[in-house]
Short mmCIF file of C-alpha atoms in Angstrom, two decimals:
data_model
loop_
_atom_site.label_atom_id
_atom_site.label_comp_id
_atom_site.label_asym_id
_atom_site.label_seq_id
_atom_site.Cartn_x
_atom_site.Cartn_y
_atom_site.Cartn_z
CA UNK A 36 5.18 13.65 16.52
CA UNK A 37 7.16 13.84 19.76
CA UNK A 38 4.26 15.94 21.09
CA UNK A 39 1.72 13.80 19.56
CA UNK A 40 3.10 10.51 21.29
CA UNK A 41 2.68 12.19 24.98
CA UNK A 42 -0.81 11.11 24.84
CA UNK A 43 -1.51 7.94 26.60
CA UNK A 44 -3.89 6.89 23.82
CA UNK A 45 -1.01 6.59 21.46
CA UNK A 46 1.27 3.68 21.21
CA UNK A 47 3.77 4.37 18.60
CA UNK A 48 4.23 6.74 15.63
CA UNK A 49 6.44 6.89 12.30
CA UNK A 50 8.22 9.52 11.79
CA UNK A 51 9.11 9.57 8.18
CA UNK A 52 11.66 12.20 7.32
CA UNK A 53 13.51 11.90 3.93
CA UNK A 54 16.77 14.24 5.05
CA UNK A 55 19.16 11.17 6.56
CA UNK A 56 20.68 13.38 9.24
CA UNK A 57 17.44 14.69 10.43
CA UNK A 58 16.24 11.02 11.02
CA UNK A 59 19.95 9.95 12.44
CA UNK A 60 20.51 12.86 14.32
CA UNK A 61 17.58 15.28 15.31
CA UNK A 62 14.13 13.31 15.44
CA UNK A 63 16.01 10.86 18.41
CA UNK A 64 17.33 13.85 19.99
CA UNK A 65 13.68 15.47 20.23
CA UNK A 66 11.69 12.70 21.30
CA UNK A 67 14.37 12.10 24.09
CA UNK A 68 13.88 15.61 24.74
CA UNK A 69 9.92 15.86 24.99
CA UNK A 70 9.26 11.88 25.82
CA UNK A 71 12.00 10.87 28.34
CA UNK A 72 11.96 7.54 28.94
CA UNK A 73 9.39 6.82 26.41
CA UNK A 74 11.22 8.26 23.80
CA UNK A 75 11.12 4.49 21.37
CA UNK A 76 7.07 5.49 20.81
CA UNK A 77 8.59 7.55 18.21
CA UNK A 78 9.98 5.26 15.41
CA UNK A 79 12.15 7.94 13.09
CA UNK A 80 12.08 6.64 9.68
CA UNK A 81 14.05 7.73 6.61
CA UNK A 82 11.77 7.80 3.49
CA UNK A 83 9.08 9.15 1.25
CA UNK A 84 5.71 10.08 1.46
CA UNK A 85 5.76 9.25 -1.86
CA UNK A 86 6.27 5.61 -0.98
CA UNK A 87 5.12 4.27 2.44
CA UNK A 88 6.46 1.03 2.62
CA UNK A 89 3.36 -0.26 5.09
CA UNK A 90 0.38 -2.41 4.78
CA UNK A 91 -2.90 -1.01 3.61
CA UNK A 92 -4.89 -0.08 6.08
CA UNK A 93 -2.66 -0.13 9.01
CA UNK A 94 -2.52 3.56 10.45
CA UNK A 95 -4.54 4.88 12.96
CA UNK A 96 -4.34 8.67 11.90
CA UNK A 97 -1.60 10.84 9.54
CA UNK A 98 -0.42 14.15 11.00
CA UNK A 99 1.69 16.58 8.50
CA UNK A 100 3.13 20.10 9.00
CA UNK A 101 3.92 22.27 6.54
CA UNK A 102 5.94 19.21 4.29
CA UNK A 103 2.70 18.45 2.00
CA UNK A 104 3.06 21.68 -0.28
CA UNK A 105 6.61 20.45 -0.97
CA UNK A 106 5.28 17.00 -2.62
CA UNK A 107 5.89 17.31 -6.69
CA UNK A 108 2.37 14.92 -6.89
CA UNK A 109 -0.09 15.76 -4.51
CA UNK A 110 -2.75 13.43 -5.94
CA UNK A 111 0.19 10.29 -5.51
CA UNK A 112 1.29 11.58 -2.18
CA UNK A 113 -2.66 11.63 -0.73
CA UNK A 114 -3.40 8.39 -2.59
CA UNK A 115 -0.35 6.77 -0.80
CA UNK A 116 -1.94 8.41 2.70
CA UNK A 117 -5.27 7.24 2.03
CA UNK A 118 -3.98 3.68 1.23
CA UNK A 119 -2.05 3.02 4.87
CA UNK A 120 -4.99 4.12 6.98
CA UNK A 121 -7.69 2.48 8.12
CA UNK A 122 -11.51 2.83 7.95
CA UNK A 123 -12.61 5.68 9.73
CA UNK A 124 -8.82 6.97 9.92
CA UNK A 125 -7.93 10.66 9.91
CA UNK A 126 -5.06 12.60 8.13
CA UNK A 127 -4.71 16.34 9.83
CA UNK A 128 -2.73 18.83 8.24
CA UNK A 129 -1.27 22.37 8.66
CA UNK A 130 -0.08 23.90 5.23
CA UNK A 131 -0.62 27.08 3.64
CA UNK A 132 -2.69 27.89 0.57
CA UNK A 133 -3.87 30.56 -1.62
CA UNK A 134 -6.74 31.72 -2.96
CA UNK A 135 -8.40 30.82 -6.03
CA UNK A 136 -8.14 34.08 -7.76
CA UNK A 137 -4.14 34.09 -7.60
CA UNK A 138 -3.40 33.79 -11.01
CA UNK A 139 -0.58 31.50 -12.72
CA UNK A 140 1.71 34.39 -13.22
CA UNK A 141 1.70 35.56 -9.43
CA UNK A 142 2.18 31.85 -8.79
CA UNK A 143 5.21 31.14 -11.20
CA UNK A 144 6.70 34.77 -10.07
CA UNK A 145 6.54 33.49 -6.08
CA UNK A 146 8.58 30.13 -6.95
CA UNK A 147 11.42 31.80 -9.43
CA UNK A 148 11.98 34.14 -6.44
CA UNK A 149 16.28 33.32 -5.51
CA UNK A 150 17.28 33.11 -2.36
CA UNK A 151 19.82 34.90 -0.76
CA UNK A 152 23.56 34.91 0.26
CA UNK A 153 22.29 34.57 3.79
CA UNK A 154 19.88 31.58 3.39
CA UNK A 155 21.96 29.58 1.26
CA UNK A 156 24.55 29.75 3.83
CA UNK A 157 22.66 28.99 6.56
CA UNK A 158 21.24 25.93 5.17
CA UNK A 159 24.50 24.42 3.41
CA UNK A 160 24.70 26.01 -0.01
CA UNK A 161 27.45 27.82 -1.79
CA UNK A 162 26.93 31.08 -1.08
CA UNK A 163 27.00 31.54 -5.17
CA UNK A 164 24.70 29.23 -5.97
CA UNK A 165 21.48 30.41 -7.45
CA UNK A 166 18.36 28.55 -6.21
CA UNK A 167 15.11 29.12 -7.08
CA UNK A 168 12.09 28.33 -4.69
CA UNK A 169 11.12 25.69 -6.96
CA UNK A 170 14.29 24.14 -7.45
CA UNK A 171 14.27 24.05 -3.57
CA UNK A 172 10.98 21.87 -3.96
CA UNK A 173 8.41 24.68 -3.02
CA UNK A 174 4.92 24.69 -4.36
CA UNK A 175 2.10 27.21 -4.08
CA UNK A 176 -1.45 25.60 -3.78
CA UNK A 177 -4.65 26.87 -4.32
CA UNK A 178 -7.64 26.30 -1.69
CA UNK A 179 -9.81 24.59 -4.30
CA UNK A 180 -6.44 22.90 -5.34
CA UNK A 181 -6.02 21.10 -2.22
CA UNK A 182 -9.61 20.04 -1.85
CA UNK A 183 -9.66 18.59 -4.83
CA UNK A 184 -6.59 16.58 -4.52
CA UNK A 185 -7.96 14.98 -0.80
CA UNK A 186 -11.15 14.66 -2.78
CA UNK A 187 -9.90 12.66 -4.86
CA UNK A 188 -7.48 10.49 -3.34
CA UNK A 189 -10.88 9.61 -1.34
CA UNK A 190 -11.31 11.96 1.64
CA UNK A 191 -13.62 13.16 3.05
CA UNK A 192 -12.43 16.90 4.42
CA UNK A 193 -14.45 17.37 7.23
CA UNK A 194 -12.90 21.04 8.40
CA UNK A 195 -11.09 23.79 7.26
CA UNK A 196 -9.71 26.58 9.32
CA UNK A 197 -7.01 29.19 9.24
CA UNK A 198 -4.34 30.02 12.39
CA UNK A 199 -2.76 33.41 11.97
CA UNK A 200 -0.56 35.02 14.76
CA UNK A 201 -1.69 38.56 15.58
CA UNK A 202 1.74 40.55 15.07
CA UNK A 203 2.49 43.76 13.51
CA UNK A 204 4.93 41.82 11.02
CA UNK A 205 1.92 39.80 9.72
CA UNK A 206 -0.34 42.99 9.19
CA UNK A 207 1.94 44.61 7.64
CA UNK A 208 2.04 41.83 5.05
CA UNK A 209 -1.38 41.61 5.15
CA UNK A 210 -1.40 45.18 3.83
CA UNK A 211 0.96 44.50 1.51
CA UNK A 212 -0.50 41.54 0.10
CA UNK A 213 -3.68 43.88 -0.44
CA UNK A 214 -2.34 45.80 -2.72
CA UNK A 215 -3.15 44.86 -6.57
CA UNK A 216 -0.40 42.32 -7.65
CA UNK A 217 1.05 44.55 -10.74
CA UNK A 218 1.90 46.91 -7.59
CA UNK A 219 2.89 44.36 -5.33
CA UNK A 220 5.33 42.47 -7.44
CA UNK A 221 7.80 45.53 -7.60
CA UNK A 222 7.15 46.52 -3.92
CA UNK A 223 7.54 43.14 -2.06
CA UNK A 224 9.46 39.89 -3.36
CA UNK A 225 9.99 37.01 -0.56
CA UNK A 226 11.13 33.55 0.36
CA UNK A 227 8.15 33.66 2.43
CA UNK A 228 5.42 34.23 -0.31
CA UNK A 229 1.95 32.82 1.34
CA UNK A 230 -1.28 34.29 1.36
CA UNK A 231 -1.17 36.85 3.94
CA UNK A 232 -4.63 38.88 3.00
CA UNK A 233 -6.65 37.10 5.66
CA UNK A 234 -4.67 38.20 8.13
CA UNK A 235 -6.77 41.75 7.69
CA UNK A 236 -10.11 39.58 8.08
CA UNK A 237 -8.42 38.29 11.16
CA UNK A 238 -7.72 41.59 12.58
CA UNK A 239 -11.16 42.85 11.86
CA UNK A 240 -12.97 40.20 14.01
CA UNK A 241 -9.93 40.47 16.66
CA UNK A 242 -10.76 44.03 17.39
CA UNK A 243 -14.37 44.62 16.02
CA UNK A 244 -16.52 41.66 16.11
CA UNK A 245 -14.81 39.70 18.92
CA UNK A 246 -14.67 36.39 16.93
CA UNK A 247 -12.27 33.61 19.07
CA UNK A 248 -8.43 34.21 18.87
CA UNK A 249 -6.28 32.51 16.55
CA UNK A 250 -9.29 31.71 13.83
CA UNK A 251 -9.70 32.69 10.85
CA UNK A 252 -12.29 31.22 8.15
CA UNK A 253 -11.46 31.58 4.79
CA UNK A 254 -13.83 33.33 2.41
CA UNK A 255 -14.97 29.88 1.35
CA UNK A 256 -17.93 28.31 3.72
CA UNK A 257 -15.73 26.03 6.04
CA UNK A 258 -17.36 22.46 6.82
#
């Protein structure tokens, strides 16, 4: 948002967080950071997107990273979106998704994946504690999942792309995410489950057809 709110073209934004401390305590700290002395053009706010408490039709443009997978009703969450913005307002978002062909099973295997000793620790659990990815509010979406769901709530999607960083990490998971799922499943298990086969695609026009850096379309036509 802080980043966002640089641009001379934007007065003000909300930015709705529903962890308190993160909206007492973090949010003001970054937009001092990145804003300076126009730091109040960010207006931290402590809530749901479940529940925007503002007047229809009354925001320019929504911007969302990585917190819509977490909603437990997409189609209420995009509904309440599509309700505060204006005509000819745009929502942008940067999530990840799966494929259609992942089955239920590889889906309900990703979110009863426990964390470890290590992460629940380092984000303020009992180091005993067993927490599932779902019980941590994680959900794994489906491409046609998602359209449907901004379909629905009334968009109209206008693009779909796909960012990947070019690391050796990320091929390597693209490899592994290659490989059939009954073979998978007792090779790799991870926190950080998300569809990492396009990562090979991206490599292939990196290095052989010379297609721009950082984008990858999805096997789906993009429009």
């Amino acid at each position: 948002s802080s980043v966002i709110a640089k641009r001379n073209s934007v007065s003000y934004m909300y930015s709705v967080e529903i962890i308190k401390n993160m909206v007492d305590l973090i949010i003001p700290k970054v937009s001092k950071k990145v804003l300076k002395n126009k730091f109040n053009k960010i207006k931290p706010v402590f809530g749901s997107f479940n529940n925007l408490c503002l007047e229809n039709s009354s925001i320019d443009f929504i911007v969302e990273i990585g917190s819509l997978h977490h909603s437990p009703d997409l189609s209420l969450t995009l509904s309440n979106a599509y309700r505060v913005l204006k005509k000819g307002g745009t929502i942008t978002c940067f999530d990840r998704a799966h494929k259609d062909s992942v089955t239920d099973k590889e889906i309900n295997d990703m979110l009863s994946i426990e964390y470890s000793q290590d992460f629940l620790t380092s984000n303020g659990y009992p180091a005993n504690k067993k927490l599932t990815r779902l019980e941590n509010g994680e959900h794994e979406i489906r491409l046609s999942e998602w359209k449907d769901s901004f379909v629905n709530a009334g968009f109209h999607i206008e693009k779909i792309s796909f960012f990947i960083k070019p690391t050796k990490k990320n091929l390597i998971k693209g490899f592994l995410f290659s490989l059939p799922y009954w073979l998978r499943k007792h090779v790799y298990r991870s926190v950080n489950m998300g569809n990492h086969e396009k990562i090979f695609s991206y490599y292939f026009q990196k290095f052989i057809c010379k297609k721009p850096k950082n984008l990858v379309l999805s096997p789906i036509t993009c429009t």
